[in-house]
Amino acid sequence: MKASTVIRHLREGLKNVVRNGWMTFASVSSIVISLFILGVFLLLAMNVNNLANQIESQVEIRVYLQLNTDQAKISELKNAIGNIPEVKSVEFVSKDQGLELLRKSIGADGAELLEGYDATNNPLPDSFTVEVFEPQKIAFAAKQIDAISKADETKPITSVKYGKGTVETLFKITNAVRNIGLVIVAGLGLTAMFLISNTIKMTILARRREIGVMKLVGATNNFIRWPFFIEGALIGLMGSLVTIAFLLFGYSRLVEVSQFELGLMMIKLVTLKEAGFYVSLLILGLGTLIGIWGSTLSVRKFLKV
């Protein structure tokens, strides 16, 4: 295609967008509304997934040792547990540290329960806190640790706990939440595609006589199609950019306003920097592609006449 022809198509496509102001406005508005709803649910799904990851990352294994286990055996066990492929880190927690952590966890209301206990009569055992790379493999890692204890004749480990039963239920819930979010976003994406494409089809439909006249004077299909192709892309692009502006501004305000309150509940939203690029890229690509798709399908129908 010659450069002059390309420039002509671009000029005509831009003219069509400006000339058909109300229809362009209706199409852009439809795109903004549809993509905005999709974008809101996409951000919601990203934050739900992030929250599920935060919850899963807090799952850990507690390995309790026999009372008075010597330092050499503690070092040996720490190395053995750390060599398990699924294990990310192993932290030794002395019984004194354990008592202090317990005091902090129960707070002032339960302080009387630990009254009288100190370093001289601490009933707690030494322990390890074990983190794994993949939370879903925590049960397998716990079995490996238990196997290490059974292989040692001194049986230095009294128990290996990771919330068996509760953890499996937690993983089922978080996976269900992720899957539901994915289905909702996919459904809204398809709905947005059909709504936007149908609106653009109406824009083209209003100018079917123009297409018919061009066919009668001998214009080729490609000559007719390209300005509408560019028009659809421009409409989709404009709607996408407006949507992105609304979404990013609204989300940045939400993060700013809710940061303190959610921080108190130990909930961390996905940052604008983390979410902005992916959401913008998806909205921009989807809006532009739908605009092109809707105009292409509509023009094709009239080119067959």
PDB file of C-alpha atoms in Angstrom:
ATOM      1  CA  MET A   1       0.000   0.000   0.000  1.00  0.00           C
ATOM      2  CA  LYS A   2       1.349   3.415  -1.012  1.00  0.00           C
ATOM      3  CA  ALA A   3       2.182   6.002   1.623  1.00  0.00           C
ATOM      4  CA  SER A   4      -0.303   8.448   0.092  1.00  0.00           C
ATOM      5  CA  THR A   5      -3.058   5.827   0.343  1.00  0.00           C
ATOM      6  CA  VAL A   6      -2.221   5.143   3.993  1.00  0.00           C
ATOM      7  CA  ILE A   7      -2.348   8.873   4.764  1.00  0.00           C
ATOM      8  CA  ARG A   8      -5.678   9.128   2.969  1.00  0.00           C
ATOM      9  CA  HIS A   9      -7.147   6.266   4.998  1.00  0.00           C
ATOM     10  CA  LEU A  10      -5.888   7.780   8.255  1.00  0.00           C
ATOM     11  CA  ARG A  11      -7.314  11.165   7.320  1.00  0.00           C
ATOM     12  CA  GLU A  12     -10.693   9.695   6.365  1.00  0.00           C
ATOM     13  CA  GLY A  13     -10.849   7.576   9.514  1.00  0.00           C
ATOM     14  CA  LEU A  14     -10.152  10.618  11.678  1.00  0.00           C
ATOM     15  CA  LYS A  15     -12.705  12.675   9.727  1.00  0.00           C
ATOM     16  CA  ASN A  16     -15.342  10.013  10.294  1.00  0.00           C
ATOM     17  CA  VAL A  17     -14.719  10.099  14.053  1.00  0.00           C
ATOM     18  CA  VAL A  18     -15.154  13.895  14.150  1.00  0.00           C
ATOM     19  CA  ARG A  19     -17.971  14.113  11.595  1.00  0.00           C
ATOM     20  CA  ASN A  20     -20.145  11.533  13.346  1.00  0.00           C
ATOM     21  CA  GLY A  21     -19.787  13.222  16.708  1.00  0.00           C
ATOM     22  CA  TRP A  22     -22.852  11.872  18.497  1.00  0.00           C
ATOM     23  CA  MET A  23     -22.372   8.303  17.322  1.00  0.00           C
ATOM     24  CA  THR A  24     -18.692   8.504  18.257  1.00  0.00           C
ATOM     25  CA  PHE A  25     -19.671   9.826  21.686  1.00  0.00           C
ATOM     26  CA  ALA A  26     -22.155   6.966  22.132  1.00  0.00           C
ATOM     27  CA  SER A  27     -19.550   4.391  21.115  1.00  0.00           C
ATOM     28  CA  VAL A  28     -16.837   5.848  23.348  1.00  0.00           C
ATOM     29  CA  SER A  29     -19.287   6.060  26.266  1.00  0.00           C
ATOM     30  CA  SER A  30     -20.246   2.408  25.788  1.00  0.00           C
ATOM     31  CA  ILE A  31     -16.591   1.424  25.767  1.00  0.00           C
ATOM     32  CA  VAL A  32     -15.823   3.488  28.891  1.00  0.00           C
ATOM     33  CA  ILE A  33     -18.737   2.066  30.878  1.00  0.00           C
ATOM     34  CA  SER A  34     -18.069  -1.554  29.838  1.00  0.00           C
ATOM     35  CA  LEU A  35     -14.310  -1.421  30.326  1.00  0.00           C
ATOM     36  CA  PHE A  36     -14.624   0.515  33.587  1.00  0.00           C
ATOM     37  CA  ILE A  37     -16.790  -2.234  35.087  1.00  0.00           C
ATOM     38  CA  LEU A  38     -14.352  -4.819  33.785  1.00  0.00           C
ATOM     39  CA  GLY A  39     -11.395  -2.853  35.175  1.00  0.00           C
ATOM     40  CA  VAL A  40     -12.980  -2.525  38.628  1.00  0.00           C
ATOM     41  CA  PHE A  41     -13.527  -6.276  38.849  1.00  0.00           C
ATOM     42  CA  LEU A  42     -10.046  -6.909  37.477  1.00  0.00           C
ATOM     43  CA  LEU A  43      -8.514  -4.760  40.235  1.00  0.00           C
ATOM     44  CA  LEU A  44     -10.759  -6.495  42.766  1.00  0.00           C
ATOM     45  CA  ALA A  45      -9.622  -9.910  41.511  1.00  0.00           C
ATOM     46  CA  MET A  46      -5.965  -8.845  41.708  1.00  0.00           C
ATOM     47  CA  ASN A  47      -6.405  -7.696  45.310  1.00  0.00           C
ATOM     48  CA  VAL A  48      -8.328 -10.831  46.299  1.00  0.00           C
ATOM     49  CA  ASN A  49      -5.548 -12.939  44.801  1.00  0.00           C
ATOM     50  CA  ASN A  50      -2.951 -10.803  46.606  1.00  0.00           C
ATOM     51  CA  LEU A  51      -4.826 -11.226  49.903  1.00  0.00           C
ATOM     52  CA  ALA A  52      -4.968 -14.993  49.356  1.00  0.00           C
ATOM     53  CA  ASN A  53      -1.208 -14.993  48.760  1.00  0.00           C
ATOM     54  CA  GLN A  54      -0.667 -12.984  51.963  1.00  0.00           C
ATOM     55  CA  ILE A  55      -2.751 -15.464  53.961  1.00  0.00           C
ATOM     56  CA  GLU A  56      -0.976 -18.457  52.434  1.00  0.00           C
ATOM     57  CA  SER A  57       2.444 -16.920  53.052  1.00  0.00           C
ATOM     58  CA  GLN A  58       1.698 -16.814  56.790  1.00  0.00           C
ATOM     59  CA  VAL A  59       1.314 -20.589  56.916  1.00  0.00           C
ATOM     60  CA  GLU A  60       4.338 -22.118  58.639  1.00  0.00           C
ATOM     61  CA  ILE A  61       5.508 -25.287  60.359  1.00  0.00           C
ATOM     62  CA  ARG A  62       6.344 -25.341  64.052  1.00  0.00           C
ATOM     63  CA  VAL A  63       8.792 -28.056  65.095  1.00  0.00           C
ATOM     64  CA  TYR A  64       8.937 -28.643  68.869  1.00  0.00           C
ATOM     65  CA  LEU A  65      12.023 -30.222  70.415  1.00  0.00           C
ATOM     66  CA  GLN A  66      12.602 -32.363  73.466  1.00  0.00           C
ATOM     67  CA  LEU A  67      13.407 -30.423  76.615  1.00  0.00           C
ATOM     68  CA  ASN A  68      17.121 -29.888  77.179  1.00  0.00           C
ATOM     69  CA  THR A  69      18.105 -30.798  73.609  1.00  0.00           C
ATOM     70  CA  ASP A  70      21.805 -29.946  73.334  1.00  0.00           C
ATOM     71  CA  GLN A  71      23.140 -27.282  70.983  1.00  0.00           C
ATOM     72  CA  ALA A  72      24.951 -29.767  68.730  1.00  0.00           C
ATOM     73  CA  LYS A  73      21.728 -31.675  68.052  1.00  0.00           C
ATOM     74  CA  ILE A  74      19.851 -28.397  67.440  1.00  0.00           C
ATOM     75  CA  SER A  75      22.416 -27.357  64.819  1.00  0.00           C
ATOM     76  CA  GLU A  76      22.263 -30.818  63.224  1.00  0.00           C
ATOM     77  CA  LEU A  77      18.459 -30.689  62.999  1.00  0.00           C
ATOM     78  CA  LYS A  78      18.473 -27.167  61.620  1.00  0.00           C
ATOM     79  CA  ASN A  79      20.815 -28.183  58.806  1.00  0.00           C
ATOM     80  CA  ALA A  80      18.816 -31.336  58.054  1.00  0.00           C
ATOM     81  CA  ILE A  81      15.514 -29.434  57.874  1.00  0.00           C
ATOM     82  CA  GLY A  82      17.100 -26.650  55.820  1.00  0.00           C
ATOM     83  CA  ASN A  83      18.281 -29.223  53.252  1.00  0.00           C
ATOM     84  CA  ILE A  84      14.719 -30.281  52.449  1.00  0.00           C
ATOM     85  CA  PRO A  85      14.054 -28.870  48.913  1.00  0.00           C
ATOM     86  CA  GLU A  86      10.628 -27.473  49.836  1.00  0.00           C
ATOM     87  CA  VAL A  87      11.967 -25.530  52.835  1.00  0.00           C
ATOM     88  CA  LYS A  88      12.647 -21.823  52.348  1.00  0.00           C
ATOM     89  CA  SER A  89      13.976 -20.940  55.795  1.00  0.00           C
ATOM     90  CA  VAL A  90      14.481 -22.404  59.273  1.00  0.00           C
ATOM     91  CA  GLU A  91      14.553 -20.159  62.328  1.00  0.00           C
ATOM     92  CA  PHE A  92      15.459 -21.445  65.765  1.00  0.00           C
ATOM     93  CA  VAL A  93      13.216 -20.132  68.558  1.00  0.00           C
ATOM     94  CA  SER A  94      14.563 -20.688  72.060  1.00  0.00           C
ATOM     95  CA  LYS A  95      12.120 -21.381  74.880  1.00  0.00           C
ATOM     96  CA  ASP A  96      12.784 -17.897  76.295  1.00  0.00           C
ATOM     97  CA  GLN A  97      11.963 -16.324  72.944  1.00  0.00           C
ATOM     98  CA  GLY A  98       8.899 -18.542  72.727  1.00  0.00           C
ATOM     99  CA  LEU A  99       7.655 -17.349  76.107  1.00  0.00           C
ATOM    100  CA  GLU A 100       8.124 -13.703  75.098  1.00  0.00           C
ATOM    101  CA  LEU A 101       6.277 -14.263  71.812  1.00  0.00           C
ATOM    102  CA  LEU A 102       3.468 -15.969  73.698  1.00  0.00           C
ATOM    103  CA  ARG A 103       3.142 -13.006  76.064  1.00  0.00           C
ATOM    104  CA  LYS A 104       2.872 -10.633  73.081  1.00  0.00           C
ATOM    105  CA  SER A 105       0.326 -12.797  71.267  1.00  0.00           C
ATOM    106  CA  ILE A 106      -2.111 -13.110  74.181  1.00  0.00           C
ATOM    107  CA  GLY A 107      -1.761  -9.444  75.144  1.00  0.00           C
ATOM    108  CA  ALA A 108      -2.599  -7.751  78.427  1.00  0.00           C
ATOM    109  CA  ASP A 109      -5.949  -9.547  78.778  1.00  0.00           C
ATOM    110  CA  GLY A 110      -4.301 -12.942  79.117  1.00  0.00           C
ATOM    111  CA  ALA A 111      -1.134 -11.838  80.905  1.00  0.00           C
ATOM    112  CA  GLU A 112      -2.313 -13.368  84.197  1.00  0.00           C
ATOM    113  CA  LEU A 113      -2.198 -16.828  82.611  1.00  0.00           C
ATOM    114  CA  LEU A 114       1.600 -16.554  82.327  1.00  0.00           C
ATOM    115  CA  GLU A 115       2.119 -14.946  85.695  1.00  0.00           C
ATOM    116  CA  GLY A 116       4.973 -16.546  87.608  1.00  0.00           C
ATOM    117  CA  TYR A 117       6.708 -18.014  84.559  1.00  0.00           C
ATOM    118  CA  ASP A 118      10.200 -16.783  83.726  1.00  0.00           C
ATOM    119  CA  ALA A 119      13.535 -18.076  82.444  1.00  0.00           C
ATOM    120  CA  THR A 120      14.005 -20.320  85.499  1.00  0.00           C
ATOM    121  CA  ASN A 121      10.712 -22.214  85.231  1.00  0.00           C
ATOM    122  CA  ASN A 122       9.808 -21.788  81.562  1.00  0.00           C
ATOM    123  CA  PRO A 123       7.623 -24.771  80.550  1.00  0.00           C
ATOM    124  CA  LEU A 124       7.958 -24.173  76.814  1.00  0.00           C
ATOM    125  CA  PRO A 125      10.360 -26.237  74.661  1.00  0.00           C
ATOM    126  CA  ASP A 126      12.816 -24.958  72.098  1.00  0.00           C
ATOM    127  CA  SER A 127      11.406 -25.002  68.578  1.00  0.00           C
ATOM    128  CA  PHE A 128      11.971 -24.243  64.915  1.00  0.00           C
ATOM    129  CA  THR A 129       9.807 -22.022  62.725  1.00  0.00           C
ATOM    130  CA  VAL A 130       9.921 -23.395  59.183  1.00  0.00           C
ATOM    131  CA  GLU A 131       8.772 -21.564  56.044  1.00  0.00           C
ATOM    132  CA  VAL A 132       8.296 -23.301  52.692  1.00  0.00           C
ATOM    133  CA  PHE A 133       8.620 -21.972  49.153  1.00  0.00           C
ATOM    134  CA  GLU A 134       5.149 -23.131  48.100  1.00  0.00           C
ATOM    135  CA  PRO A 135       2.453 -23.093  50.811  1.00  0.00           C
ATOM    136  CA  GLN A 136       0.563 -25.930  49.074  1.00  0.00           C
ATOM    137  CA  LYS A 137       3.524 -28.236  49.782  1.00  0.00           C
ATOM    138  CA  ILE A 138       3.585 -27.554  53.506  1.00  0.00           C
ATOM    139  CA  ALA A 139       2.077 -30.963  54.376  1.00  0.00           C
ATOM    140  CA  PHE A 140       4.754 -32.765  52.358  1.00  0.00           C
ATOM    141  CA  ALA A 141       7.512 -30.729  54.034  1.00  0.00           C
ATOM    142  CA  ALA A 142       6.047 -31.554  57.468  1.00  0.00           C
ATOM    143  CA  LYS A 143       6.176 -35.276  56.616  1.00  0.00           C
ATOM    144  CA  GLN A 144       9.816 -34.920  55.601  1.00  0.00           C
ATOM    145  CA  ILE A 145      10.652 -33.266  58.924  1.00  0.00           C
ATOM    146  CA  ASP A 146       8.789 -35.984  60.794  1.00  0.00           C
ATOM    147  CA  ALA A 147      10.776 -38.588  58.854  1.00  0.00           C
ATOM    148  CA  ILE A 148      14.028 -36.920  59.955  1.00  0.00           C
ATOM    149  CA  SER A 149      12.942 -37.259  63.584  1.00  0.00           C
ATOM    150  CA  LYS A 150      11.956 -40.916  63.209  1.00  0.00           C
ATOM    151  CA  ALA A 151      15.297 -41.731  61.581  1.00  0.00           C
ATOM    152  CA  ASP A 152      17.124 -40.348  64.647  1.00  0.00           C
ATOM    153  CA  GLU A 153      17.350 -42.819  67.526  1.00  0.00           C
ATOM    154  CA  THR A 154      17.273 -40.008  70.123  1.00  0.00           C
ATOM    155  CA  LYS A 155      13.884 -38.778  68.779  1.00  0.00           C
ATOM    156  CA  PRO A 156      14.753 -35.098  69.357  1.00  0.00           C
ATOM    157  CA  ILE A 157      11.470 -33.819  67.885  1.00  0.00           C
ATOM    158  CA  THR A 158       8.321 -34.134  69.974  1.00  0.00           C
ATOM    159  CA  SER A 159       5.838 -32.794  67.415  1.00  0.00           C
ATOM    160  CA  VAL A 160       5.538 -31.190  63.999  1.00  0.00           C
ATOM    161  CA  LYS A 161       2.548 -28.877  63.647  1.00  0.00           C
ATOM    162  CA  TYR A 162       1.283 -26.797  60.752  1.00  0.00           C
ATOM    163  CA  GLY A 163      -2.480 -26.613  61.328  1.00  0.00           C
ATOM    164  CA  LYS A 164      -3.321 -29.883  59.616  1.00  0.00           C
ATOM    165  CA  GLY A 165      -6.890 -29.848  58.360  1.00  0.00           C
ATOM    166  CA  THR A 166      -7.278 -26.096  58.772  1.00  0.00           C
ATOM    167  CA  VAL A 167      -4.516 -25.373  56.265  1.00  0.00           C
ATOM    168  CA  GLU A 168      -6.022 -27.706  53.648  1.00  0.00           C
ATOM    169  CA  THR A 169      -9.398 -25.981  54.081  1.00  0.00           C
ATOM    170  CA  LEU A 170      -7.705 -22.594  53.761  1.00  0.00           C
ATOM    171  CA  PHE A 171      -6.084 -23.612  50.477  1.00  0.00           C
ATOM    172  CA  LYS A 172      -9.437 -24.858  49.115  1.00  0.00           C
ATOM    173  CA  ILE A 173     -11.085 -21.532  49.999  1.00  0.00           C
ATOM    174  CA  THR A 174      -8.322 -19.380  48.484  1.00  0.00           C
ATOM    175  CA  ASN A 175      -8.284 -21.486  45.299  1.00  0.00           C
ATOM    176  CA  ALA A 176     -12.078 -21.225  45.030  1.00  0.00           C
ATOM    177  CA  VAL A 177     -11.893 -17.442  45.488  1.00  0.00           C
ATOM    178  CA  ARG A 178      -9.245 -17.188  42.757  1.00  0.00           C
ATOM    179  CA  ASN A 179     -11.260 -19.349  40.345  1.00  0.00           C
ATOM    180  CA  ILE A 180     -14.490 -17.431  40.983  1.00  0.00           C
ATOM    181  CA  GLY A 181     -12.676 -14.140  40.402  1.00  0.00           C
ATOM    182  CA  LEU A 182     -11.213 -15.463  37.150  1.00  0.00           C
ATOM    183  CA  VAL A 183     -14.633 -16.609  35.916  1.00  0.00           C
ATOM    184  CA  ILE A 184     -16.239 -13.245  36.774  1.00  0.00           C
ATOM    185  CA  VAL A 185     -13.505 -11.268  35.016  1.00  0.00           C
ATOM    186  CA  ALA A 186     -13.658 -13.543  31.952  1.00  0.00           C
ATOM    187  CA  GLY A 187     -17.466 -13.247  31.830  1.00  0.00           C
ATOM    188  CA  LEU A 188     -17.337  -9.464  32.118  1.00  0.00           C
ATOM    189  CA  GLY A 189     -14.663  -9.367  29.430  1.00  0.00           C
ATOM    190  CA  LEU A 190     -16.870 -11.269  26.982  1.00  0.00           C
ATOM    191  CA  THR A 191     -19.875  -9.128  27.886  1.00  0.00           C
ATOM    192  CA  ALA A 192     -17.841  -5.975  27.288  1.00  0.00           C
ATOM    193  CA  MET A 193     -16.704  -7.311  23.922  1.00  0.00           C
ATOM    194  CA  PHE A 194     -20.252  -7.893  22.684  1.00  0.00           C
ATOM    195  CA  LEU A 195     -21.650  -4.629  24.069  1.00  0.00           C
ATOM    196  CA  ILE A 196     -18.888  -2.530  22.572  1.00  0.00           C
ATOM    197  CA  SER A 197     -18.845  -4.327  19.225  1.00  0.00           C
ATOM    198  CA  ASN A 198     -22.624  -3.982  18.886  1.00  0.00           C
ATOM    199  CA  THR A 199     -22.435  -0.247  19.615  1.00  0.00           C
ATOM    200  CA  ILE A 200     -19.771   0.188  16.943  1.00  0.00           C
ATOM    201  CA  LYS A 201     -21.876  -1.898  14.548  1.00  0.00           C
ATOM    202  CA  MET A 202     -24.708   0.588  15.047  1.00  0.00           C
ATOM    203  CA  THR A 203     -22.305   3.398  14.172  1.00  0.00           C
ATOM    204  CA  ILE A 204     -21.387   1.675  10.909  1.00  0.00           C
ATOM    205  CA  LEU A 205     -25.004   0.663  10.242  1.00  0.00           C
ATOM    206  CA  ALA A 206     -26.049   4.337  10.239  1.00  0.00           C
ATOM    207  CA  ARG A 207     -23.715   4.847   7.260  1.00  0.00           C
ATOM    208  CA  ARG A 208     -24.623   1.823   5.170  1.00  0.00           C
ATOM    209  CA  ARG A 209     -25.857   4.091   2.372  1.00  0.00           C
ATOM    210  CA  GLU A 210     -22.415   5.709   2.206  1.00  0.00           C
ATOM    211  CA  ILE A 211     -20.842   2.268   1.786  1.00  0.00           C
ATOM    212  CA  GLY A 212     -23.373   1.362  -0.896  1.00  0.00           C
ATOM    213  CA  VAL A 213     -22.601   4.515  -2.879  1.00  0.00           C
ATOM    214  CA  MET A 214     -18.868   3.829  -2.710  1.00  0.00           C
ATOM    215  CA  LYS A 215     -19.484   0.301  -3.996  1.00  0.00           C
ATOM    216  CA  LEU A 216     -21.553   1.669  -6.899  1.00  0.00           C
ATOM    217  CA  VAL A 217     -18.797   4.048  -8.019  1.00  0.00           C
ATOM    218  CA  GLY A 218     -16.334   1.164  -8.166  1.00  0.00           C
ATOM    219  CA  ALA A 219     -14.380   1.470  -4.898  1.00  0.00           C
ATOM    220  CA  THR A 220     -12.603  -1.732  -3.892  1.00  0.00           C
ATOM    221  CA  ASN A 221     -13.449  -3.512  -0.664  1.00  0.00           C
ATOM    222  CA  ASN A 222     -10.081  -2.651   0.875  1.00  0.00           C
ATOM    223  CA  PHE A 223     -10.465   1.007  -0.081  1.00  0.00           C
ATOM    224  CA  ILE A 224     -13.827   1.103   1.709  1.00  0.00           C
ATOM    225  CA  ARG A 225     -12.783  -1.032   4.662  1.00  0.00           C
ATOM    226  CA  TRP A 226      -9.606   0.760   5.828  1.00  0.00           C
ATOM    227  CA  PRO A 227     -11.119   4.102   6.954  1.00  0.00           C
ATOM    228  CA  PHE A 228     -13.744   2.229   8.983  1.00  0.00           C
ATOM    229  CA  PHE A 229     -11.023  -0.050  10.334  1.00  0.00           C
ATOM    230  CA  ILE A 230      -9.058   3.015  11.504  1.00  0.00           C
ATOM    231  CA  GLU A 231     -12.225   4.664  12.843  1.00  0.00           C
ATOM    232  CA  GLY A 232     -12.999   1.607  14.993  1.00  0.00           C
ATOM    233  CA  ALA A 233      -9.433   1.548  16.302  1.00  0.00           C
ATOM    234  CA  LEU A 234      -9.572   5.254  17.206  1.00  0.00           C
ATOM    235  CA  ILE A 235     -12.927   4.885  18.969  1.00  0.00           C
ATOM    236  CA  GLY A 236     -11.613   1.902  20.922  1.00  0.00           C
ATOM    237  CA  LEU A 237      -8.391   3.744  21.748  1.00  0.00           C
ATOM    238  CA  MET A 238     -10.208   6.859  22.995  1.00  0.00           C
ATOM    239  CA  GLY A 239     -12.572   4.819  25.146  1.00  0.00           C
ATOM    240  CA  SER A 240      -9.663   2.835  26.583  1.00  0.00           C
ATOM    241  CA  LEU A 241      -7.627   5.920  27.476  1.00  0.00           C
ATOM    242  CA  VAL A 242     -10.589   7.572  29.228  1.00  0.00           C
ATOM    243  CA  THR A 243     -11.263   4.337  31.133  1.00  0.00           C
ATOM    244  CA  ILE A 244      -7.618   4.009  32.199  1.00  0.00           C
ATOM    245  CA  ALA A 245      -7.594   7.609  33.446  1.00  0.00           C
ATOM    246  CA  PHE A 246     -10.724   7.048  35.570  1.00  0.00           C
ATOM    247  CA  LEU A 247      -9.529   3.686  36.887  1.00  0.00           C
ATOM    248  CA  LEU A 248      -6.024   4.749  37.858  1.00  0.00           C
ATOM    249  CA  PHE A 249      -7.168   7.997  39.470  1.00  0.00           C
ATOM    250  CA  GLY A 250      -9.922   6.230  41.433  1.00  0.00           C
ATOM    251  CA  TYR A 251      -7.668   3.368  42.507  1.00  0.00           C
ATOM    252  CA  SER A 252      -4.857   5.696  43.604  1.00  0.00           C
ATOM    253  CA  ARG A 253      -7.340   7.579  45.793  1.00  0.00           C
ATOM    254  CA  LEU A 254      -8.672   4.314  47.223  1.00  0.00           C
ATOM    255  CA  VAL A 255      -5.169   3.122  48.119  1.00  0.00           C
ATOM    256  CA  GLU A 256      -4.320   6.476  49.681  1.00  0.00           C
ATOM    257  CA  VAL A 257      -7.535   6.758  51.730  1.00  0.00           C
ATOM    258  CA  SER A 258      -7.674   3.156  52.941  1.00  0.00           C
ATOM    259  CA  GLN A 259      -3.968   2.630  53.607  1.00  0.00           C
ATOM    260  CA  PHE A 260      -4.157   3.365  57.341  1.00  0.00           C
ATOM    261  CA  GLU A 261      -7.387   1.464  58.081  1.00  0.00           C
ATOM    262  CA  LEU A 262      -6.395  -1.622  56.099  1.00  0.00           C
ATOM    263  CA  GLY A 263      -2.895  -1.473  57.570  1.00  0.00           C
ATOM    264  CA  LEU A 264      -4.392  -1.899  61.040  1.00  0.00           C
ATOM    265  CA  MET A 265      -6.061  -5.096  59.803  1.00  0.00           C
ATOM    266  CA  MET A 266      -2.763  -6.289  58.262  1.00  0.00           C
ATOM    267  CA  ILE A 267      -4.265  -6.071  54.771  1.00  0.00           C
ATOM    268  CA  LYS A 268      -2.107  -4.697  51.983  1.00  0.00           C
ATOM    269  CA  LEU A 269      -3.642  -3.598  48.686  1.00  0.00           C
ATOM    270  CA  VAL A 270      -1.799  -4.118  45.423  1.00  0.00           C
ATOM    271  CA  THR A 271       0.081  -0.882  44.773  1.00  0.00           C
ATOM    272  CA  LEU A 272      -0.797   1.362  41.840  1.00  0.00           C
ATOM    273  CA  LYS A 273       2.655   0.697  40.396  1.00  0.00           C
ATOM    274  CA  GLU A 274       2.072  -3.062  40.487  1.00  0.00           C
ATOM    275  CA  ALA A 275      -1.505  -2.992  39.144  1.00  0.00           C
ATOM    276  CA  GLY A 276      -1.417   0.064  36.875  1.00  0.00           C
ATOM    277  CA  PHE A 277       0.752  -1.319  34.086  1.00  0.00           C
ATOM    278  CA  TYR A 278      -1.055  -4.640  33.660  1.00  0.00           C
ATOM    279  CA  VAL A 279      -4.560  -3.169  33.955  1.00  0.00           C
ATOM    280  CA  SER A 280      -3.709  -0.325  31.545  1.00  0.00           C
ATOM    281  CA  LEU A 281      -2.176  -2.709  29.021  1.00  0.00           C
ATOM    282  CA  LEU A 282      -5.180  -5.050  29.145  1.00  0.00           C
ATOM    283  CA  ILE A 283      -7.770  -2.253  28.904  1.00  0.00           C
ATOM    284  CA  LEU A 284      -5.890  -0.501  26.104  1.00  0.00           C
ATOM    285  CA  GLY A 285      -5.395  -3.673  24.082  1.00  0.00           C
ATOM    286  CA  LEU A 286      -8.934  -4.960  24.644  1.00  0.00           C
ATOM    287  CA  GLY A 287     -10.639  -1.655  23.816  1.00  0.00           C
ATOM    288  CA  THR A 288      -8.635  -1.110  20.634  1.00  0.00           C
ATOM    289  CA  LEU A 289      -9.053  -4.696  19.422  1.00  0.00           C
ATOM    290  CA  ILE A 290     -12.805  -4.666  20.086  1.00  0.00           C
ATOM    291  CA  GLY A 291     -13.135  -1.387  18.186  1.00  0.00           C
ATOM    292  CA  ILE A 292     -11.337  -2.870  15.186  1.00  0.00           C
ATOM    293  CA  TRP A 293     -13.281  -6.131  15.442  1.00  0.00           C
ATOM    294  CA  GLY A 294     -16.690  -4.438  15.638  1.00  0.00           C
ATOM    295  CA  SER A 295     -16.060  -2.157  12.662  1.00  0.00           C
ATOM    296  CA  THR A 296     -14.531  -4.943  10.567  1.00  0.00           C
ATOM    297  CA  LEU A 297     -17.485  -7.295  11.075  1.00  0.00           C
ATOM    298  CA  SER A 298     -20.006  -4.539  10.349  1.00  0.00           C
ATOM    299  CA  VAL A 299     -18.356  -3.321   7.148  1.00  0.00           C
ATOM    300  CA  ARG A 300     -17.918  -6.888   5.917  1.00  0.00           C
ATOM    301  CA  LYS A 301     -21.692  -7.376   6.014  1.00  0.00           C
ATOM    302  CA  PHE A 302     -22.340  -4.422   3.702  1.00  0.00           C
ATOM    303  CA  LEU A 303     -19.432  -5.223   1.384  1.00  0.00           C
ATOM    304  CA  LYS A 304     -21.214  -8.442   0.429  1.00  0.00           C
ATOM    305  CA  VAL A 305     -24.101  -6.486  -1.049  1.00  0.00           C
TER     306      VAL A 305
END
